[in-house]
CSV table of C-alpha atoms in Angstrom, one decimal:
chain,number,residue,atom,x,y,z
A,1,UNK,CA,0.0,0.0,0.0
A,2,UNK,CA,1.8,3.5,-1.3
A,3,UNK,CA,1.7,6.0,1.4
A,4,UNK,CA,3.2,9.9,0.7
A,5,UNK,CA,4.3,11.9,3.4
A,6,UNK,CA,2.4,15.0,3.9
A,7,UNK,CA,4.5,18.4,4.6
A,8,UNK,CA,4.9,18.4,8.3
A,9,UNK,CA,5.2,14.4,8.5
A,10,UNK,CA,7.6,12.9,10.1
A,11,UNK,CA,10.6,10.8,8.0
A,12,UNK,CA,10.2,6.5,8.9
A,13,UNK,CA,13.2,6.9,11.0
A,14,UNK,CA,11.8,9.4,13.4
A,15,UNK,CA,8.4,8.0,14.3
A,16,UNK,CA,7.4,8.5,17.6
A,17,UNK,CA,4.4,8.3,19.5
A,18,UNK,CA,2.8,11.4,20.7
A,19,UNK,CA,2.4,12.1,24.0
A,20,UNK,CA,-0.8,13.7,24.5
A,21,UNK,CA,-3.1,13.5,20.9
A,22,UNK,CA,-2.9,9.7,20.1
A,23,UNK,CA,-5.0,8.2,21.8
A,24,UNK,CA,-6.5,6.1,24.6
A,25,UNK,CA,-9.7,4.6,23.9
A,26,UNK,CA,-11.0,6.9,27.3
A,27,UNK,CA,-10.1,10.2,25.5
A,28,UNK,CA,-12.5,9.1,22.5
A,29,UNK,CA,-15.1,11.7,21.8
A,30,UNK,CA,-18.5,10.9,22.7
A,31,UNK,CA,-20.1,10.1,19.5
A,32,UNK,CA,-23.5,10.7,20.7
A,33,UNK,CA,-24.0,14.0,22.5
A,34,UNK,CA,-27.5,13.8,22.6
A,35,UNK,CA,-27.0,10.6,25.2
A,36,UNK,CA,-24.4,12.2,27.0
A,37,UNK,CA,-26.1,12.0,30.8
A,38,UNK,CA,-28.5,9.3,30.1
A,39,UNK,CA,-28.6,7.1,33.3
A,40,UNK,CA,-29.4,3.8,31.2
A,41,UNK,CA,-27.5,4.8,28.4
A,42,UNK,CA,-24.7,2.0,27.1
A,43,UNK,CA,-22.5,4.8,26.2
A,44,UNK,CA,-20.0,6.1,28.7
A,45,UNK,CA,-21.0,9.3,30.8
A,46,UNK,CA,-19.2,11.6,33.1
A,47,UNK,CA,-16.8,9.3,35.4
A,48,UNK,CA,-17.5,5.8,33.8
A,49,UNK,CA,-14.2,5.2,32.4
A,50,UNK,CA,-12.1,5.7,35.4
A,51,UNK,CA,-15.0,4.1,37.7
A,52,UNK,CA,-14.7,1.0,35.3
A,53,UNK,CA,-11.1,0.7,35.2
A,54,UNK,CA,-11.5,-1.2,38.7
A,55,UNK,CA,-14.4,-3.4,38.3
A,56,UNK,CA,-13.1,-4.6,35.0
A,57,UNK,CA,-12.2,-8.6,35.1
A,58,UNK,CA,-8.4,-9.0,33.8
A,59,UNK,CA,-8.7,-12.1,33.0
A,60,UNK,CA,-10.7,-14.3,30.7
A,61,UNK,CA,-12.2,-17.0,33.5
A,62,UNK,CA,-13.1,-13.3,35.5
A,63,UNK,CA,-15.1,-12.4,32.5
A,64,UNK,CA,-19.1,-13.1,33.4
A,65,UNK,CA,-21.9,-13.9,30.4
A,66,UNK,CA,-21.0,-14.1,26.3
A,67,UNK,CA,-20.0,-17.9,27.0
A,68,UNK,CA,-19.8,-18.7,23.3
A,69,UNK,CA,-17.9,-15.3,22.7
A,70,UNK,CA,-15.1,-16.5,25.9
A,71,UNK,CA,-15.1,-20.3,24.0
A,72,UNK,CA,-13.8,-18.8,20.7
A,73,UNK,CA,-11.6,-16.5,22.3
A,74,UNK,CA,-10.0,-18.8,24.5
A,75,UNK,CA,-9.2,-21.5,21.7
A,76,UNK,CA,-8.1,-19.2,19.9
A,77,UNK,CA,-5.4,-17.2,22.6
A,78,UNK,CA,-4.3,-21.2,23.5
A,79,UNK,CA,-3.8,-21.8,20.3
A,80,UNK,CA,-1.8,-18.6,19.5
A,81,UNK,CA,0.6,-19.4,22.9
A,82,UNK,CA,1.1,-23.1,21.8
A,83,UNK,CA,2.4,-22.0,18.7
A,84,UNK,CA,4.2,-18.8,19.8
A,85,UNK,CA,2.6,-16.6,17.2
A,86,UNK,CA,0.8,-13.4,17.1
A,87,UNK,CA,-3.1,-14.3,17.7
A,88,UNK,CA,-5.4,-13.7,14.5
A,89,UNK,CA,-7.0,-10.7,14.1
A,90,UNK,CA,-10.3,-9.9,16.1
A,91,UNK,CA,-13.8,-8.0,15.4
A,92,UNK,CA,-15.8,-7.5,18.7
A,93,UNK,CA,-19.1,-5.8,17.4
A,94,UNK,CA,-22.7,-4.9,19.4
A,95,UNK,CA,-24.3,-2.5,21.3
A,96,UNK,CA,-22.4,0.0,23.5
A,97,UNK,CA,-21.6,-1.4,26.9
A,98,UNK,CA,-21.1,-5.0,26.8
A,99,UNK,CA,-17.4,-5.3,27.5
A,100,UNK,CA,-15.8,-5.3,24.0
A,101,UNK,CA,-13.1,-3.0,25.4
A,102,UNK,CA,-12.4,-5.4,28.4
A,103,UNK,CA,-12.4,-8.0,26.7
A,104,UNK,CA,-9.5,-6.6,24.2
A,105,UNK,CA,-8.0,-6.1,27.5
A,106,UNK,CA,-8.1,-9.5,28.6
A,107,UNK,CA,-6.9,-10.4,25.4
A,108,UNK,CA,-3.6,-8.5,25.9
A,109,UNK,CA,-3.3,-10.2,29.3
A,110,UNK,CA,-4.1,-13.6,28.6
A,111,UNK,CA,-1.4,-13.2,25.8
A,112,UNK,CA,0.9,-11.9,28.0
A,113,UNK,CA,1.4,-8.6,25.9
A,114,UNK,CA,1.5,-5.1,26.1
A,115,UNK,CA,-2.0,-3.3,25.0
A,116,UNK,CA,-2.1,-0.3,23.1
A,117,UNK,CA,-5.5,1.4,23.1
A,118,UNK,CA,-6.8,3.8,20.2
A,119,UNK,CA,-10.1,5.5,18.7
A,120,UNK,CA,-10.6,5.8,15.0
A,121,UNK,CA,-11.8,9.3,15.5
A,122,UNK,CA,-8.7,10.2,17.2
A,123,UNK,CA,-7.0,9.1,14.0
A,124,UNK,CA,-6.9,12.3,11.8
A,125,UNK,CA,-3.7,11.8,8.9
A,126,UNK,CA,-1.4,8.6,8.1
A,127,UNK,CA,1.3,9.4,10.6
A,128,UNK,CA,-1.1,8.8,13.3
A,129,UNK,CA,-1.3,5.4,12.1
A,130,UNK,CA,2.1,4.8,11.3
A,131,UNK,CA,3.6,5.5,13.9
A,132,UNK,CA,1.4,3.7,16.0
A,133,UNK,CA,1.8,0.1,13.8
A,134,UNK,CA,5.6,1.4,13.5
A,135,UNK,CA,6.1,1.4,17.5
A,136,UNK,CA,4.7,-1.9,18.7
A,137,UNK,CA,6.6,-4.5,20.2
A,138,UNK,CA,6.3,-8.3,19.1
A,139,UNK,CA,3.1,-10.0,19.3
A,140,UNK,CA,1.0,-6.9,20.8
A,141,UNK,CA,-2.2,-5.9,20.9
A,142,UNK,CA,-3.7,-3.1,19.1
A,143,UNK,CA,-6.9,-2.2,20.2
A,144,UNK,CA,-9.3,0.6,18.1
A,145,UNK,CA,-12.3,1.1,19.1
A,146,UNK,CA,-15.8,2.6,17.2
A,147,UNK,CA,-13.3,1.0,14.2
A,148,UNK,CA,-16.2,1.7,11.2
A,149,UNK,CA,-15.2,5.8,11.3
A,150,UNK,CA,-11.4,5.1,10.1
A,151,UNK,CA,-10.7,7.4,7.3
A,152,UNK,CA,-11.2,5.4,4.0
A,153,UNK,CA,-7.6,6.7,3.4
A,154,UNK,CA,-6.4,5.2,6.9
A,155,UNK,CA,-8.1,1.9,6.1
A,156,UNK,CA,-6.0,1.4,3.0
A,157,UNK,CA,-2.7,1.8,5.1
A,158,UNK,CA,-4.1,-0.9,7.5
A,159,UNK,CA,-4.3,-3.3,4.9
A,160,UNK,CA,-0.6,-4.1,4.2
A,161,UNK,CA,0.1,-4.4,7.7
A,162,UNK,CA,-3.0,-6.6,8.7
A,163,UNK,CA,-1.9,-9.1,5.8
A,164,UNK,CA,2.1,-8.4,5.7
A,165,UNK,CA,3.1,-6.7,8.3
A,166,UNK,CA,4.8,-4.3,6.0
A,167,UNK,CA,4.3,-0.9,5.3
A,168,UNK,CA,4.8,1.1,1.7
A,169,UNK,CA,5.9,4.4,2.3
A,170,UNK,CA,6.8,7.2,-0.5
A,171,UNK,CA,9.2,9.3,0.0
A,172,UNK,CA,9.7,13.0,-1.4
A,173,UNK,CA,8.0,14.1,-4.3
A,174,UNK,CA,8.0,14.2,-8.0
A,175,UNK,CA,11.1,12.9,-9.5
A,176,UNK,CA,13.0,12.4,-6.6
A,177,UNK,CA,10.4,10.3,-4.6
A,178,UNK,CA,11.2,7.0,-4.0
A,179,UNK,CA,9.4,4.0,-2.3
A,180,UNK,CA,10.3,2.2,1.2
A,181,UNK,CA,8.6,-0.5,2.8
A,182,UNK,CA,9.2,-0.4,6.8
A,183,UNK,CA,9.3,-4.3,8.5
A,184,UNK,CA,6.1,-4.3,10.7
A,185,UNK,CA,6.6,-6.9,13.7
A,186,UNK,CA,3.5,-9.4,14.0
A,187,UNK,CA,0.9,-8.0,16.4
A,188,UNK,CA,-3.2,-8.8,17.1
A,189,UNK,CA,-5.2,-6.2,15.7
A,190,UNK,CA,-8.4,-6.1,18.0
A,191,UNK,CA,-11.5,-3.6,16.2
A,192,UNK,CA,-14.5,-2.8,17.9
A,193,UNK,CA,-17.6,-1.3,16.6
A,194,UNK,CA,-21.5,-0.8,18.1
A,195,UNK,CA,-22.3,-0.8,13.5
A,196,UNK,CA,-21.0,-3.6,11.9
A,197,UNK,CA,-22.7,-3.0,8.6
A,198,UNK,CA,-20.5,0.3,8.3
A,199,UNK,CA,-17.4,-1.6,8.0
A,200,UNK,CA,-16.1,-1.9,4.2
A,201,UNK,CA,-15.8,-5.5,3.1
A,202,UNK,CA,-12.0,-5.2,2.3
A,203,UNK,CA,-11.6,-4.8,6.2
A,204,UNK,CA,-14.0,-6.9,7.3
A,205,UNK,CA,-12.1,-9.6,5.5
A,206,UNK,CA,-8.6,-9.1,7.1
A,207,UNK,CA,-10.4,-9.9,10.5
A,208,UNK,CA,-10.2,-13.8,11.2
A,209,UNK,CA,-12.2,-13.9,14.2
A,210,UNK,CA,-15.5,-11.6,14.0
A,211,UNK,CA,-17.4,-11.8,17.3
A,212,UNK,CA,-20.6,-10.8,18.6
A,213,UNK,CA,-21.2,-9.5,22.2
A,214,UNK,CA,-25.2,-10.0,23.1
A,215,UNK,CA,-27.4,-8.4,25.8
A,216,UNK,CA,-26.7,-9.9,29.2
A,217,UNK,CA,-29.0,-12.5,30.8
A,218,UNK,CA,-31.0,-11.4,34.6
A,219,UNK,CA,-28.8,-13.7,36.2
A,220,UNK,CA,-25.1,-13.1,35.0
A,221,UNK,CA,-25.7,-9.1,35.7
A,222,UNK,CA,-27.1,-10.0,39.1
A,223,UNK,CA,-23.7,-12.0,39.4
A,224,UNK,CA,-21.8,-8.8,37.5
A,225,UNK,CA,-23.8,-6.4,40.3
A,226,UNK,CA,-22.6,-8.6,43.5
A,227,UNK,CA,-18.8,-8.7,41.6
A,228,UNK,CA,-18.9,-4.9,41.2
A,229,UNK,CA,-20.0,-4.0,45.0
A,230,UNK,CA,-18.3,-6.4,46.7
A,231,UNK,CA,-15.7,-4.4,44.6
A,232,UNK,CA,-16.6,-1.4,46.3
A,233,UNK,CA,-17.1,-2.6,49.7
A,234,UNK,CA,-20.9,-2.0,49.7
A,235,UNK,CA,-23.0,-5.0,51.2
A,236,UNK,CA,-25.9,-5.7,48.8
A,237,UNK,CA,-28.4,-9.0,49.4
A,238,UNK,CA,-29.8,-11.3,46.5
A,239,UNK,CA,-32.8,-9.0,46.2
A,240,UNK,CA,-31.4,-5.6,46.2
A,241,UNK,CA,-29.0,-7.4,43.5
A,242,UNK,CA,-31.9,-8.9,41.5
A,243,UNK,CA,-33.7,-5.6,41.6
A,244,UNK,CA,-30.5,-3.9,40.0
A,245,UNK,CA,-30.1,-5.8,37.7
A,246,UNK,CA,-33.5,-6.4,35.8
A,247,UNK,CA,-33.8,-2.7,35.5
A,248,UNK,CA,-30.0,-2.6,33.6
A,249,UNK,CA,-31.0,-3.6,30.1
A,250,UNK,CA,-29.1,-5.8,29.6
A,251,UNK,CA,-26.0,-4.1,29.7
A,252,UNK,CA,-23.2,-4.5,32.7
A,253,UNK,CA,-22.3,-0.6,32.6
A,254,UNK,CA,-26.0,0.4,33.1
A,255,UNK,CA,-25.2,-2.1,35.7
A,256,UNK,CA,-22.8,-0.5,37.4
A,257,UNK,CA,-23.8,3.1,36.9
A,258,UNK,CA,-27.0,1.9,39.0
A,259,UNK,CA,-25.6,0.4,41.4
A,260,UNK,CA,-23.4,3.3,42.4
A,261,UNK,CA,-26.3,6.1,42.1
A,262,UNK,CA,-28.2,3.3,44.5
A,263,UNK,CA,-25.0,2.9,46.8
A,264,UNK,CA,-25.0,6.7,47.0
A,265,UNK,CA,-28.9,6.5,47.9
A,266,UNK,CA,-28.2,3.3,50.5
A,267,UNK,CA,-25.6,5.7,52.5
A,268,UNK,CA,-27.8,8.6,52.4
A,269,UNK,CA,-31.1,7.4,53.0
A,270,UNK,CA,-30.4,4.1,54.5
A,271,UNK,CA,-28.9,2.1,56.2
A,272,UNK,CA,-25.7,1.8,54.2
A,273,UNK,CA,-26.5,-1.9,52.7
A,274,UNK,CA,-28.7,-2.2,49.7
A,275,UNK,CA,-31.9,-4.6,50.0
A,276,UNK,CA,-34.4,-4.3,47.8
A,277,UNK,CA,-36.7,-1.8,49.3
A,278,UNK,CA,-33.2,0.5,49.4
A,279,UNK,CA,-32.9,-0.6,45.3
A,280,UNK,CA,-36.4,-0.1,44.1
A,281,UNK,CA,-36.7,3.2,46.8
A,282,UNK,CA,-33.4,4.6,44.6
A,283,UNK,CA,-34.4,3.6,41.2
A,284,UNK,CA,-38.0,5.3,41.7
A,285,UNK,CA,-36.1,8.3,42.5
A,286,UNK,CA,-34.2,7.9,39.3
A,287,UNK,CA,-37.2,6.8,37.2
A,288,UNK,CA,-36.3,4.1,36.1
A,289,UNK,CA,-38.7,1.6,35.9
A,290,UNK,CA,-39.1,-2.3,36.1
A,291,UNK,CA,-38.2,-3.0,33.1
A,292,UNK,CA,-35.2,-0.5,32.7
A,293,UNK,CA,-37.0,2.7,30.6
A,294,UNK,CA,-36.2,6.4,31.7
A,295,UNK,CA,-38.4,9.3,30.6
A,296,UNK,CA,-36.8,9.6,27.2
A,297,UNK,CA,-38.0,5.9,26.4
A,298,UNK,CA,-41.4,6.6,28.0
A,299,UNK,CA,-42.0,9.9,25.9
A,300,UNK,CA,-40.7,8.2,22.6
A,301,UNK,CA,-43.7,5.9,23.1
A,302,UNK,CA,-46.0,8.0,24.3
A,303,UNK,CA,-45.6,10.0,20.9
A,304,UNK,CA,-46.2,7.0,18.5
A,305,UNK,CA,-49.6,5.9,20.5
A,306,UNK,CA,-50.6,9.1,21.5
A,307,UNK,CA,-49.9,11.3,18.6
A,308,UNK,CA,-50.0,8.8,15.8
A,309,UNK,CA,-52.4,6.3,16.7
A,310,UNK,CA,-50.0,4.1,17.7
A,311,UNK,CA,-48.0,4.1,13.8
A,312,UNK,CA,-46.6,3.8,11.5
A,313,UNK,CA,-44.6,7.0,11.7
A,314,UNK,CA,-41.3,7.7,10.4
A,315,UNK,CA,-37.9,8.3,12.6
A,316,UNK,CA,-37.2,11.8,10.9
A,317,UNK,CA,-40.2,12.8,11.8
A,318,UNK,CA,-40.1,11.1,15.6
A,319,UNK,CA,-37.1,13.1,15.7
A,320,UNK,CA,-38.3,16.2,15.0
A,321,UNK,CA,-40.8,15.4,17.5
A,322,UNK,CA,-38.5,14.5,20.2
A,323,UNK,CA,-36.0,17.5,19.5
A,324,UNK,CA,-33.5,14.6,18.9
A,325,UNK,CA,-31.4,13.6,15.7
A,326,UNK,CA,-32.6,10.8,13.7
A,327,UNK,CA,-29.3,9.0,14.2
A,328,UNK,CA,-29.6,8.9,18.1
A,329,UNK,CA,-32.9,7.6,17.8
A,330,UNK,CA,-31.9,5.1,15.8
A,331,UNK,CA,-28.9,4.1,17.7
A,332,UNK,CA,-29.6,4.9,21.3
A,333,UNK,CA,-33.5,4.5,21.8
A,334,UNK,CA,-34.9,1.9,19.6
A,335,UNK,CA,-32.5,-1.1,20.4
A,336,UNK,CA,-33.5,-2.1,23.6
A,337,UNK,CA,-37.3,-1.0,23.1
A,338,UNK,CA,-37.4,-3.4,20.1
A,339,UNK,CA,-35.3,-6.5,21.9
A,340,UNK,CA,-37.7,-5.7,24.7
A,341,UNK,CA,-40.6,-6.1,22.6
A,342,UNK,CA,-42.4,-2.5,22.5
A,343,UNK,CA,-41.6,-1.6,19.4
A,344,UNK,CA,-41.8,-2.7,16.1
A,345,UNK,CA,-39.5,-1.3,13.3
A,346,UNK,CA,-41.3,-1.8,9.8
A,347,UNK,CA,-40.8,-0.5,6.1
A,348,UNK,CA,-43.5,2.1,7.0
A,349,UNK,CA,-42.1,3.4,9.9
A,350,UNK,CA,-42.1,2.9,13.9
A,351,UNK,CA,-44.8,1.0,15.4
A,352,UNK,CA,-46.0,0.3,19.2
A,353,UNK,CA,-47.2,-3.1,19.8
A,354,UNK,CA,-49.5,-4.4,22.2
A,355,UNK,CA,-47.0,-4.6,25.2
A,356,UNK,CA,-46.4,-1.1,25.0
A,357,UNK,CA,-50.4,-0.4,25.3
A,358,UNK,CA,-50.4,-2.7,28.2
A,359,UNK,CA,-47.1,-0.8,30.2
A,360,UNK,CA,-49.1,2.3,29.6
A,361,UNK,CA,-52.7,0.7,30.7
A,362,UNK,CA,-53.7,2.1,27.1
A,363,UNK,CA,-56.9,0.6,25.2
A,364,UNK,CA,-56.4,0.6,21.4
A,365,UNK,CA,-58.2,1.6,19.3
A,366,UNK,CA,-59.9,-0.4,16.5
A,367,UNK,CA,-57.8,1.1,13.9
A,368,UNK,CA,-54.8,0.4,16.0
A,369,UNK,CA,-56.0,-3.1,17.1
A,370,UNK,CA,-55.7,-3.8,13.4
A,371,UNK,CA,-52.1,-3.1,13.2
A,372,UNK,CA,-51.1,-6.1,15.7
């Protein structure tokens, strides 16, 4: 892959990693600023990432849930040991929260590796990358997160050193430009995205193991709850954990951000252990509700029955609606309400179904009883 040094660019032999700029996968920019201070939101808010850096599990039999995700994984890092070679490469994809970037982590450890941590929109020209893949010891992991927005142009560089571990660099301009191809060592290239379906083929191809992370079952994010507090040194029984948990969606940082607002509420209003009058006593408080919605998933339903007899309506125009961008809808909102079973998404638009008539206590209409 030819790659021309920009003015300003640094020559092969003085590539260097920046100190500040490049990039940990904490300093990535929130993508969605609409869902910035969300409570249940799977994306990461205020304090998460430095809360999370101690509850995370370091290694892979710490690592609660996504069984058939671990099974692959650990073949495949015992395999990779055995043989003394860098591991294939790996595509973590799903929704935001689910532990792709711990479990890139545990990757590096379980390899016995350094980790290098990075965000594609951190990534702005070619020496970013190159001096990146140029810097990394033997067998390492390289970790990228939110990997479908790398530069079309970035991609391209990737290539070469996902296949060859080599790197085509041109040098000068014009006449006097001339070609050299840096040595790469072997190293596990670890992408994770919440969109799949925006990664280009070419890329999706040079990944050997492509992995998704699911929504977490009740029981292992009661489990993931009693981990995280006994963590924290808060005493929490198996109701006040049960309670946490099914209102979490699914996803162990709602998890954890929960638990912590309800800790905060156990010491202050308590009697500084969390039962489950303590739990459901802080998560009223919070609204949210049994079955894990906050008032933006509420009023998003509330539109479609209320205002549009219950569908089909379109998401630009729930959007406009909601004062939110079509995009964060999509994204954010509609995931869980659709694995939940509230909402159906259909060629015509966004429709309620009969559970959400029910959770509302809601008669439809015969026009809308028609639609189920």
């Amino acid at each position: 892959m030819n790659f021309r040094l920009a003015e300003g660019d640094c020559a092969p032999s003085h590539f260097v990693l920046p100190s500040e700029p490049v990039a940990t996968a904490r300093n990535n920019p929130d993508p969605n600023p609409n869902d910035r201070e969300r409570l249940v939101s799977g994306v990461p808010v205020g304090d998460d990432s430095s809360f999370e850096l101690k509850l995370r599990p370091q290694r892979l039999a710490e690592f609660i849930g996504q069984n058939k995700v671990k099974e692959n994984l650990a073949v495949a890092i015992e395999a990779a040991r055995s043989r003394g070679e860098a591991m294939d490469h790996v595509l973590l994809y799903g929704p935001p929260g689910l532990g792709k970037t711990t479990l890139a982590n545990i990757i590096a450890n379980e390899l016995g590796v350094h980790f290098q941590p990075t965000a594609a929109p951190l990534l702005q020209i070619k020496g970013d990358l190159t001096a990146i893949i140029t810097n990394m010891q033997d067998k390492q992991v390289l970790f990228i997160d939110e990997i479908h927005r790398l530069q079309p142009v970035l991609e391209e560089l990737l290539y070469s050193a996902l296949e060859d571990y080599k790197l085509d660099i041109i040098i000068g301009q014009g006449p006097s430009a001339r070609t050299h191809t840096l040595e790469v060592k072997p190293f596990t290239f670890v992408g994770a995205t919440t969109r799949a379906g925006l990664i280009s083929s070419p890329l999706r191809s040079r990944f050997g193991i492509v992995l998704r992370l699911e929504f977490y079952t009740p029981t292992d994010l009661k489990v993931i709850v009693e981990r995280s507090a006994e963590i924290l040194g808060v005493e929490v029984d198996d109701a006040g954990a049960e309670e946490i948990a099914g209102r979490s969606r699914g996803t162990p940082r709602i998890a954890n951000r929960l638990l912590r607002r309800v800790r905060d509420y156990a010491q202050v209003r308590g009697a500084g252990k969390i039962d489950e009058p303590t739990a459901k006593a802080a998560l009223g408080m919070l609204e949210v509700d049994q079955y894990g919605f906050d008032e933006v998933d509420r009023r998003l339903l509330l539109t479609i029955i209320e205002k549009y007899q219950g569908g089909p309506v379109g998401v630009n125009t729930l959007a406009a609606v909601l004062a939110e961008e079509p995009d964060a809808i999509e994204e954010i909102y509609e995931p869980f309400l659709m694995q939940a079973g509230f909402l159906n998404r259909t060629p015509r638009g966004r429709v309620a179904t009969q559970l959400a008539y029910d959770y509302f206590k809601i008669t439809p209409t015969r026009r809308q009883s028609s639609l189920f």
